Amino acid sequence: FRLNIDGLLVCFPYDYIYPEQYSYMLELKRTLDAKGHGVLEMPSGTGKTISLLSLIVAYQKAYPLEVTKLIYCSRTVPEIEKVVEELKKLMDYYTKQTEAKNDFLALALSSRKNLCIHPEVSSLRFGKEVDGKCHSLTASYIRAQHHCNPSQPVCQFYEEFDAVGRQVLIPPGIYNLNDLKDFGRRKGWCPYFLARSSILHANIVVYSYNYLLDPKIADLVSKELAKKSVVVFDEAHNIDNVCIDSMSVNITRRTLDRCQTNVETLQNTISRIKETDAAKLQEEYRRLVEGLTEANVARETDMYLSNPVLPDEILQEAVPGSIRTAEHFVGFMKRFLEYLKARLRIHHVVQESTPQFLKDIYEKVCIDRKPLRFCAERLRSLLRTLEIADIADFSAITLISHFATLVSTYNKGFTIIIEPFEDRTPTIANPVLHFSCMDPSIAIKPVFGRFQSVIITSGTLSPLDIYPRILDFRPVTVASFTMTLARTCLCPLIVGRGNDQVAMTSKFETREDFAVIRNYGNLLLEMSAIVPDGIVAFFTSYIYMENIVASWYEQGILENIQRNKLIFIETQDAAETSMALMLNKNKISCKRLFISFSFQPPVHHYGRAVIVFGVPYVYTQSRILKARLEYLRDQFQIRENDFLTFDAMRHAAQCVGRAIRGKTDYGLMIFADKRYARADKRGKLPRWIQEHLTDGSLNLTIDETVQLGKHFLRQMAQPFRQEDQLGLSLLTLEQLQSEDMLQKIAQIAQQL
Amino acid sequence: MDEEPERAKRWEGGYERTWEVLKEDESGSLKATVEDILFQAKRKRVFEGHGQVRLGMMRHLFVIIDSSRSMEDQDLKPNRLTSTLKLMEFFVEEYFDQNPISQIGIITTKNKRAEKLTDLAGNPKKHLAALKKVVDSTCVGEPSLYNSLNCVALPSGTEIKEILVIFSSLTTCDPANIYELIKTLNALKIRVSVIGLSAEVRVCTILTRETGGSYNVILDESHFKELLMLHVKPPPASSSSECSLIRMGFPQHVIASMSDQDAKPSFSMSHLDSTGEPGLTLGGYYCPQCRAKYTELPVECKVCGLTLVSAPHLARSFHHLFPLEAFQETPLEEYEGERFCEACQGELKDKSVFTCLACKKVFCVECDLFIHDTLHCCPGCMQTDRTS
C-alpha cells in the first residue's frame, strides 16, 4: 500500500507493515533530506532491506535530481541476491500501481566468477583463475594481436559486447546475477563487462563492500559513480574490519619468492621488447614525463572517487627520473625486494612506524621516499606497456608495489610489525611482515567525502556512538530501533554459575579450570535435553573450542550430549563458509548441534537456542591488535578496554542474533559467562536484546536456566497466528494512521 | 535394598518457579489471582461453534504414547508417564462416553520400537486394563515416530482416519525418511495430531501441517488435560469423504436364567482371539444377521462384519450434531434479577452468570459446565417445552 512518510509518498509492496519499519523510514527520510550520513540499528528479521529500498526508490522517483543513484553494498552473494529479490517485488508492485512502464534500471554486480558465461573460463573453480583467464582473452593488446593473427583466441562475448553492447543501453528492469547471465547469453554479450558499464547509468546498484572500499577494485569499478548517490552499507557491524583489511598488506617469504620470479620475468620481457620494439618503451617514457596530469584533471573536476592508494601529491608530479625507464624501475624493485628479504631475516619481533621504516630503507639501500610513492602507478604502467596477459601471475609484485606506495604515503595510521615466527609455534621460522592499517577511516574516507548520503545499518550496531568515532565521520542521524512484539519471542539469559555455584567464565585465568569446563559441559548437556531441533554453540576462539571439546570427550559429556543431538563441529577452513563468513573469519568458530530427526542430513533447521560460551574477546596478545588499540587511544580517545568490550559484545550480539529470523520465530539466547551480567557489558548489547533482559535473568545457575528455558519454549509453542500480531506489531494502513499508534511509533526509535 | 535411586523426593527434583503464575493484587494479597485462576480453569472450554459441519461420527482413533526415556521427567507429577497414563484413562472413558460407536487403539513407542498395546476395539475396559499395566514399565531409549506411524498406517484397508501422538521426546529414531511416510499418510487421508510434552519440534510441525492435524504443546497438567479433551469431540469430516450408509445391527439382549433348561452357557465371539478370561456366559447380544453372541456392545461382528450397536449409543452421539448453543456470559454486577441459579437453586456468587439464549434462564458457572458437557440440553428449555 501507499504510505505518507513525512510528505513523501512511499509504495510499500506488502499488505502489512511493522511499526518499526515505519519509524525506520522516517529516520531515513530525514537523513536523505539533510544530505548527511546516518547510522541506524534495527533488529534482524524486521524487514530492514525492504524499508530501505522502498523509501529510497520513492525518494528517487520524487526527487530525481536530488538522488540519482542508490548503491547498496552487501557482504555475500546470497545477500546480494536477496536484496535484488526484494527489489523485484517492489518494482512489480510499482508497475501494478501505476501501470506505467518501469523505467528503473537496477542490477547486481559480482566478480567474474559469478558472472562469466564463457564456456571454458566459467568452468574454472577459483576466482583468481577466472580473472586471469578472462584477462588473457580480453586485454586490449591480445585483441589487437587477434586482429592480425586470428588464431589468437579471444572471448567472443567480450568482442560482441565491445562491438555492439557499449553503445546500447541495457533495457530498464531489475537484473540479478542470473538475469544478467541470461541477458548476456541471449545477446551474446559478456555479462560482467555489461554490468560494469551499466552501473554508471543504473538507478540502483547492488554489489559487495569491496567494490567501494577496497582501493584497488574501487578504482576500476566505482570511481565514476555519481556524487549524488546514496550509499547503503547493510550488515555493517564489521565495516571497520573490512576497511582495515582492504588497506593492510601481509608479506611472507613466499610472497617475496614469487615476487622475485615476477621481477625476473619482467626483466626478460623488457630485454626482449627492447630488441624488437624499443619504440614502445620510449613512448611509455614520454608519457611518464608528462606525468599523471590526466588523472589530476579528472580529480579536480570531481569526476572520480578519489583513491587512497593514489595520493594527491603524486598526481601533481611526474614520475621521478630514477624509476622512469623500465630497466631502472626493475632494478629499483629488485633493491626494494632485497631489502625486504633482509628485513624478514630476523630472529626477534620488530615493530616500527612508517617514518622509521622509510628512514631505515634510506640508510640501508638508499631508496628515497618519493620513488616509492610512485611504485604502484609505475608498475601498472609497465605491465600495460609490456602487454603481459596473465595479470594473476603478477599478484605478488603488485602487492609489494602497493605496499611501497602506502608505506611512503601515510605517516599515521599504519604500523609495520615483523614477526619471525607465529606465537603458537615458536620453533618454526615463518617470518611475516604485517603492514597493518589501524585506522579504518582511511579506506572509507573517500566514500564519505564523495557521496551525498551514506547509511550504515545492521541488526547489531550497539553501542552506536563508537562507529562515527572510529570511522571518523559526522552522522546526522544515529538511531536504534526496538522490536515491537506481540509476544516476547526472545529470551536472553545470562548464566553465571554452575549448579555447584562455581562461577562460569572464560576469563583467561580460569578458562582451563576443570570445574568451569565441566559446568559448561553440563549447561550444554542440560540444554540439549530441553531444546528442540538445533542448538548453536559459540566459543570465544577456535583453540578454546578444541580444548573444551577434547576435555568434554574425556569426561564423557560429549557422549551424553550425543544421546540428545547430533553434533556438528565446524572447522576453521571454509567448508562451512556461510556461517563462518557471516561471523567474520576473526575469532569465532562455531559448533552446531543438530537434532537427529531422521538420518537424512537436515535441510533447514531452526536453531532454537544459541549459547555463547564466554565473552568473545579478540586475542589480546596479538601485536597488531595492540598497535591498533594504542592508535585508537591516541587518536580517537577510545580506551583499550572500551574498544575490546565493544568488539566482544558486537560479536556476541551477532551470535545470538542468529537465534531469531523474524517476528514469528522464537529462540533462547544464552550468555554463559558471569561477566555478561556486569553493566558495562550488558549496556553494550543492542537495545532490542537489552529490553528483554530482566534482573531476574542475570547470573542464573544451570538449573534455573533450564527451568526458565523450558517454560519459555512451552509458552512459545502455543499456537500463534497472524491475527494476534495485527495491531500490535503488524499494522495495516488504517491502524498505522491512527493517532495513538503514531505516538507509539515515535517511541520506537531512540536517538542518540 | 533397591539399588535404583528413587528420584521421588521433592528436594531431589529440579529447580522450579512455582510462584511464577501468581501475582499480587493492589492490596498485596494473592487471593484475587488464585480465585481468578480457578475461575479461568472452570471456564476454559472452547466453544467452537462449528455450525453446520459434517462430523465424522464413527471414529477410528489410534493413540501413540511415547514412553521413552524423556517420559521420566518429573515436570508433571509424579512423572510424565504416570500423569499421561492417568489422563489417558480419563480420555478413554470420556471418548467412549461421547463417541459410543467409535473405536480406539493404543500404541506405545520406546527403545526405537513401536509396540501395539491394544488393537482397535470399541470396549473401554480392555484399554483401561492395558493402560494400567503400562504404568509399571520402565521408560528407556528413544521413541520412533516412523515405526509407530508405520505400525498404524501399514495394515491399510482399515478405515483409520485419525492418529493422536503424545510425544515427549525431542528426538526420534527413524529407520527411513519420515517425510516420505508423511506423504503416504497424507495420501491415505489420515489426520495426525500431536500433543507435545516438552517443546515444539519441527518434524511434528510438518507432520501435523501436512496431514491437517493440530499440534499443541502443553503448559502444565491442566492444560494437558484440556488439550486431550479437545480430541474427544469428533473432528469435522473432510469434505472429500463420501457419504455412505452404514449397515448396523441392533441386537436384542437375551437374558437367560440358570433355571431355564434350554439355555446353555456359551462363549462370546469376542473371546475368540483374546487370551484373557474366556468365560462361559448364559445370556448376551445376538447378531441379528448371523446369531453370533457377544457380551458387550458396540462391536463389529466377527462373523459377518455387521456393526452392532444399541439404540442408546446412537442417541448419545446425536448431540454432537446439534450441540447446545453457548450461553451468554454477563458479569454479575450487570445482571439484574433474582440471584438464583435455575438449575441448582444456589445463590449466584461467581463473577459471571450465564443466560440461555432460548429460554432466558440464568445459570451459574458449575451448572453451565454441567449442562454443556454432560446434559447437552438446557433444563430451562425442557421445562418450558413441557409446560407449553
mmCIF file of N, CA and C in Angstrom, chain A residues 481-557:
data_model
loop_
_atom_site.group_PDB
_atom_site.id
_atom_site.type_symbol
_atom_site.label_atom_id
_atom_site.label_comp_id
_atom_site.label_asym_id
_atom_site.label_seq_id
_atom_site.Cartn_x
_atom_site.Cartn_y
_atom_site.Cartn_z
ATOM 1 N N PHE A 481 16.448 1.103 16.805
ATOM 2 C CA PHE A 481 15.023 0.789 16.842
ATOM 3 C C PHE A 481 14.791 -0.486 17.633
ATOM 4 N N THR A 482 13.709 -0.516 18.359
ATOM 5 C CA THR A 482 13.409 -1.751 19.077
ATOM 6 C C THR A 482 12.461 -2.579 18.241
ATOM 7 N N MET A 483 12.229 -3.757 18.724
ATOM 8 C CA MET A 483 11.325 -4.648 18.019
ATOM 9 C C MET A 483 10.001 -4.633 18.773
ATOM 10 N N THR A 484 8.928 -4.288 18.091
ATOM 11 C CA THR A 484 7.633 -4.402 18.750
ATOM 12 C C THR A 484 7.162 -5.832 18.598
ATOM 13 N N LEU A 485 6.740 -6.388 19.696
ATOM 14 C CA LEU A 485 6.412 -7.801 19.667
ATOM 15 C C LEU A 485 5.055 -8.050 20.283
ATOM 16 N N ALA A 486 4.324 -8.952 19.659
ATOM 17 C CA ALA A 486 3.042 -9.336 20.238
ATOM 18 C C ALA A 486 3.272 -10.326 21.377
ATOM 19 N N ARG A 487 4.355 -11.050 21.301
ATOM 20 C CA ARG A 487 4.756 -11.924 22.401
ATOM 21 C C ARG A 487 6.271 -11.823 22.492
ATOM 22 N N THR A 488 6.797 -12.008 23.657
ATOM 23 C CA THR A 488 8.246 -11.871 23.781
ATOM 24 C C THR A 488 8.890 -13.124 23.221
ATOM 25 N N CYS A 489 9.352 -13.010 22.005
ATOM 26 C CA CYS A 489 9.814 -14.220 21.338
ATOM 27 C C CYS A 489 11.314 -14.405 21.479
ATOM 28 N N LEU A 490 11.967 -13.553 22.235
ATOM 29 C CA LEU A 490 13.368 -13.847 22.508
ATOM 30 C C LEU A 490 13.575 -13.862 24.004
ATOM 31 N N CYS A 491 14.448 -14.698 24.430
ATOM 32 C CA CYS A 491 14.611 -14.912 25.857
ATOM 33 C C CYS A 491 16.097 -14.913 26.170
ATOM 34 N N PRO A 492 16.676 -13.750 26.396
ATOM 35 C CA PRO A 492 18.092 -13.722 26.737
ATOM 36 C C PRO A 492 18.306 -14.079 28.209
ATOM 37 N N LEU A 493 19.228 -14.971 28.443
ATOM 38 C CA LEU A 493 19.516 -15.405 29.809
ATOM 39 C C LEU A 493 21.024 -15.343 30.015
ATOM 40 N N ILE A 494 21.429 -14.885 31.167
ATOM 41 C CA ILE A 494 22.854 -14.862 31.476
ATOM 42 C C ILE A 494 23.130 -15.910 32.553
ATOM 43 N N VAL A 495 23.891 -16.894 32.197
ATOM 44 C CA VAL A 495 24.195 -17.961 33.144
ATOM 45 C C VAL A 495 25.559 -17.673 33.743
ATOM 46 N N GLY A 496 25.606 -17.550 35.030
ATOM 47 C CA GLY A 496 26.860 -17.170 35.657
ATOM 48 C C GLY A 496 27.489 -18.251 36.502
ATOM 49 N N ARG A 497 26.677 -19.235 36.914
ATOM 50 C CA ARG A 497 27.199 -20.231 37.842
ATOM 51 C C ARG A 497 26.719 -21.613 37.441
ATOM 52 N N GLY A 498 27.483 -22.581 37.854
ATOM 53 C CA GLY A 498 27.024 -23.943 37.688
ATOM 54 C C GLY A 498 26.140 -24.307 38.865
ATOM 55 N N ASN A 499 25.649 -25.516 38.868
ATOM 56 C CA ASN A 499 24.829 -25.947 39.997
ATOM 57 C C ASN A 499 25.650 -26.026 41.271
ATOM 58 N N ASP A 500 26.965 -26.182 41.111
ATOM 59 C CA ASP A 500 27.825 -26.232 42.287
ATOM 60 C C ASP A 500 28.271 -24.836 42.712
ATOM 61 N N GLN A 501 27.671 -23.823 42.132
ATOM 62 C CA GLN A 501 27.941 -22.421 42.463
ATOM 63 C C GLN A 501 29.319 -21.947 42.028
ATOM 64 N N VAL A 502 30.035 -22.748 41.265
ATOM 65 C CA VAL A 502 31.314 -22.275 40.739
ATOM 66 C C VAL A 502 31.023 -21.325 39.583
ATOM 67 N N ALA A 503 31.676 -20.181 39.628
ATOM 68 C CA ALA A 503 31.411 -19.176 38.601
ATOM 69 C C ALA A 503 31.836 -19.691 37.234
ATOM 70 N N MET A 504 30.995 -19.412 36.236
ATOM 71 C CA MET A 504 31.330 -19.814 34.875
ATOM 72 C C MET A 504 31.871 -18.608 34.146
ATOM 73 N N THR A 505 33.066 -18.713 33.663
ATOM 74 C CA THR A 505 33.627 -17.598 32.926
ATOM 75 C C THR A 505 34.760 -18.103 32.056
ATOM 76 N N SER A 506 34.980 -17.428 30.962
ATOM 77 C CA SER A 506 36.084 -17.821 30.103
ATOM 78 C C SER A 506 37.277 -16.910 30.349
ATOM 79 N N LYS A 507 37.271 -16.257 31.484
ATOM 80 C CA LYS A 507 38.377 -15.380 31.846
ATOM 81 C C LYS A 507 39.677 -16.152 31.726
ATOM 82 N N PHE A 508 40.714 -15.447 31.332
ATOM 83 C CA PHE A 508 41.936 -16.145 30.978
ATOM 84 C C PHE A 508 42.458 -17.010 32.127
ATOM 85 N N GLU A 509 42.355 -16.496 33.345
ATOM 86 C CA GLU A 509 42.956 -17.209 34.469
ATOM 87 C C GLU A 509 42.226 -18.523 34.763
ATOM 88 N N THR A 510 40.915 -18.518 34.506
ATOM 89 C CA THR A 510 40.146 -19.682 34.951
ATOM 90 C C THR A 510 39.667 -20.546 33.797
ATOM 91 N N ARG A 511 40.017 -20.168 32.572
ATOM 92 C CA ARG A 511 39.388 -20.900 31.475
ATOM 93 C C ARG A 511 39.839 -22.362 31.393
ATOM 94 N N GLU A 512 41.011 -22.640 31.934
ATOM 95 C CA GLU A 512 41.464 -24.024 31.900
ATOM 96 C C GLU A 512 40.950 -24.817 33.109
ATOM 97 N N ASP A 513 40.302 -24.108 34.000
ATOM 98 C CA ASP A 513 39.829 -24.749 35.228
ATOM 99 C C ASP A 513 38.870 -25.898 34.903
ATOM 100 N N PHE A 514 39.107 -26.981 35.592
ATOM 101 C CA PHE A 514 38.320 -28.175 35.348
ATOM 102 C C PHE A 514 36.831 -27.934 35.619
ATOM 103 N N ALA A 515 36.579 -27.234 36.730
ATOM 104 C CA ALA A 515 35.181 -27.025 37.132
ATOM 105 C C ALA A 515 34.437 -26.180 36.102
ATOM 106 N N VAL A 516 35.125 -25.204 35.544
ATOM 107 C CA VAL A 516 34.472 -24.335 34.570
ATOM 108 C C VAL A 516 34.103 -25.127 33.322
ATOM 109 N N ILE A 517 35.058 -25.918 32.872
ATOM 110 C CA ILE A 517 34.801 -26.712 31.666
ATOM 111 C C ILE A 517 33.666 -27.698 31.907
ATOM 112 N N ARG A 518 33.678 -28.284 33.084
ATOM 113 C CA ARG A 518 32.623 -29.246 33.380
ATOM 114 C C ARG A 518 31.265 -28.565 33.420
ATOM 115 N N ASN A 519 31.245 -27.392 34.036
ATOM 116 C CA ASN A 519 29.976 -26.674 34.102
ATOM 117 C C ASN A 519 29.480 -26.268 32.731
ATOM 118 N N TYR A 520 30.386 -25.837 31.893
ATOM 119 C CA TYR A 520 29.988 -25.517 30.524
ATOM 120 C C TYR A 520 29.383 -26.750 29.857
ATOM 121 N N GLY A 521 30.030 -27.883 30.083
ATOM 122 C CA GLY A 521 29.524 -29.128 29.513
ATOM 123 C C GLY A 521 28.152 -29.458 30.029
ATOM 124 N N ASN A 522 27.974 -29.278 31.340
ATOM 125 C CA ASN A 522 26.676 -29.577 31.927
ATOM 126 C C ASN A 522 25.601 -28.679 31.350
ATOM 127 N N LEU A 523 25.957 -27.423 31.174
ATOM 128 C CA LEU A 523 24.981 -26.491 30.619
ATOM 129 C C LEU A 523 24.518 -26.967 29.242
ATOM 130 N N LEU A 524 25.488 -27.319 28.427
ATOM 131 C CA LEU A 524 25.139 -27.754 27.072
ATOM 132 C C LEU A 524 24.322 -29.038 27.114
ATOM 133 N N LEU A 525 24.708 -29.912 28.011
ATOM 134 C CA LEU A 525 24.010 -31.188 28.132
ATOM 135 C C LEU A 525 22.557 -30.968 28.540
ATOM 136 N N GLU A 526 22.386 -30.148 29.563
ATOM 137 C CA GLU A 526 21.026 -29.913 30.049
ATOM 138 C C GLU A 526 20.188 -29.217 28.982
ATOM 139 N N MET A 527 20.805 -28.276 28.298
ATOM 140 C CA MET A 527 20.052 -27.563 27.279
ATOM 141 C C MET A 527 19.682 -28.495 26.132
ATOM 142 N N SER A 528 20.604 -29.389 25.803
ATOM 143 C CA SER A 528 20.326 -30.268 24.675
ATOM 144 C C SER A 528 19.151 -31.194 24.981
ATOM 145 N N ALA A 529 18.868 -31.360 26.251
ATOM 146 C CA ALA A 529 17.739 -32.220 26.592
ATOM 147 C C ALA A 529 16.408 -31.494 26.499
ATOM 148 N N ILE A 530 16.425 -30.178 26.574
ATOM 149 C CA ILE A 530 15.128 -29.483 26.572
ATOM 150 C C ILE A 530 14.874 -28.655 25.315
ATOM 151 N N VAL A 531 15.910 -28.357 24.559
ATOM 152 C CA VAL A 531 15.701 -27.512 23.385
ATOM 153 C C VAL A 531 15.423 -28.395 22.174
ATOM 154 N N PRO A 532 14.336 -28.133 21.483
ATOM 155 C CA PRO A 532 14.051 -28.946 20.303
ATOM 156 C C PRO A 532 14.908 -28.490 19.120
ATOM 157 N N ASP A 533 14.984 -29.321 18.130
ATOM 158 C CA ASP A 533 15.715 -29.010 16.899
ATOM 159 C C ASP A 533 17.159 -28.631 17.182
ATOM 160 N N GLY A 534 17.585 -27.476 16.683
ATOM 161 C CA GLY A 534 19.011 -27.193 16.730
ATOM 162 C C GLY A 534 19.445 -26.271 17.853
ATOM 163 N N ILE A 535 20.673 -26.463 18.257
ATOM 164 C CA ILE A 535 21.312 -25.520 19.165
ATOM 165 C C ILE A 535 22.586 -25.073 18.464
ATOM 166 N N VAL A 536 22.888 -23.817 18.547
ATOM 167 C CA VAL A 536 24.167 -23.363 18.037
ATOM 168 C C VAL A 536 24.985 -22.900 19.227
ATOM 169 N N ALA A 537 26.187 -23.409 19.325
ATOM 170 C CA ALA A 537 27.037 -23.024 20.442
ATOM 171 C C ALA A 537 28.255 -22.297 19.891
ATOM 172 N N PHE A 538 28.557 -21.157 20.473
ATOM 173 C CA PHE A 538 29.710 -20.388 20.028
ATOM 174 C C PHE A 538 30.774 -20.379 21.111
ATOM 175 N N PHE A 539 31.997 -20.480 20.682
ATOM 176 C CA PHE A 539 33.108 -20.387 21.631
ATOM 177 C C PHE A 539 33.914 -19.140 21.309
ATOM 178 N N THR A 540 34.725 -18.747 22.277
ATOM 179 C CA THR A 540 35.438 -17.489 22.075
ATOM 180 C C THR A 540 36.513 -17.616 21.008
ATOM 181 N N SER A 541 37.121 -18.765 20.899
ATOM 182 C CA SER A 541 38.102 -18.915 19.835
ATOM 183 C C SER A 541 38.178 -20.368 19.433
ATOM 184 N N TYR A 542 38.819 -20.548 18.330
ATOM 185 C CA TYR A 542 38.900 -21.900 17.798
ATOM 186 C C TYR A 542 39.722 -22.810 18.710
ATOM 187 N N ILE A 543 40.808 -22.255 19.224
ATOM 188 C CA ILE A 543 41.672 -23.065 20.095
ATOM 189 C C ILE A 543 40.927 -23.440 21.365
ATOM 190 N N TYR A 544 40.225 -22.460 21.887
ATOM 191 C CA TYR A 544 39.479 -22.709 23.112
ATOM 192 C C TYR A 544 38.444 -23.802 22.884
ATOM 193 N N MET A 545 37.805 -23.759 21.733
ATOM 194 C CA MET A 545 36.823 -24.777 21.430
ATOM 195 C C MET A 545 37.466 -26.157 21.389
ATOM 196 N N GLU A 546 38.618 -26.232 20.744
ATOM 197 C CA GLU A 546 39.300 -27.515 20.667
ATOM 198 C C GLU A 546 39.593 -28.056 22.060
ATOM 199 N N ASN A 547 40.114 -27.180 22.893
ATOM 200 C CA ASN A 547 40.430 -27.600 24.260
ATOM 201 C C ASN A 547 39.209 -28.137 24.976
ATOM 202 N N ILE A 548 38.173 -27.342 24.928
ATOM 203 C CA ILE A 548 36.960 -27.707 25.666
ATOM 204 C C ILE A 548 36.379 -29.007 25.141
ATOM 205 N N VAL A 549 36.284 -29.102 23.841
ATOM 206 C CA VAL A 549 35.654 -30.292 23.280
ATOM 207 C C VAL A 549 36.480 -31.530 23.627
ATOM 208 N N ALA A 550 37.800 -31.377 23.599
ATOM 209 C CA ALA A 550 38.634 -32.519 23.965
ATOM 210 C C ALA A 550 38.377 -32.934 25.402
ATOM 211 N N SER A 551 38.278 -31.959 26.271
ATOM 212 C CA SER A 551 38.110 -32.360 27.666
ATOM 213 C C SER A 551 36.691 -32.842 27.932
ATOM 214 N N TRP A 552 35.732 -32.363 27.168
ATOM 215 C CA TRP A 552 34.374 -32.924 27.280
ATOM 216 C C TRP A 552 34.369 -34.381 26.853
ATOM 217 N N TYR A 553 35.155 -34.632 25.852
ATOM 218 C CA TYR A 553 35.211 -36.001 25.369
ATOM 219 C C TYR A 553 35.751 -36.925 26.441
ATOM 220 N N GLU A 554 36.796 -36.440 27.106
ATOM 221 C CA GLU A 554 37.381 -37.268 28.166
ATOM 222 C C GLU A 554 36.391 -37.481 29.299
ATOM 223 N N GLN A 555 35.655 -36.446 29.620
ATOM 224 C CA GLN A 555 34.728 -36.557 30.750
ATOM 225 C C GLN A 555 33.450 -37.290 30.385
ATOM 226 N N GLY A 556 33.298 -37.624 29.121
ATOM 227 C CA GLY A 556 32.100 -38.357 28.727
ATOM 228 C C GLY A 556 30.889 -37.482 28.518
ATOM 229 N N ILE A 557 31.087 -36.182 28.601
ATOM 230 C CA ILE A 557 29.944 -35.284 28.415
ATOM 231 C C ILE A 557 29.461 -35.338 26.971
#
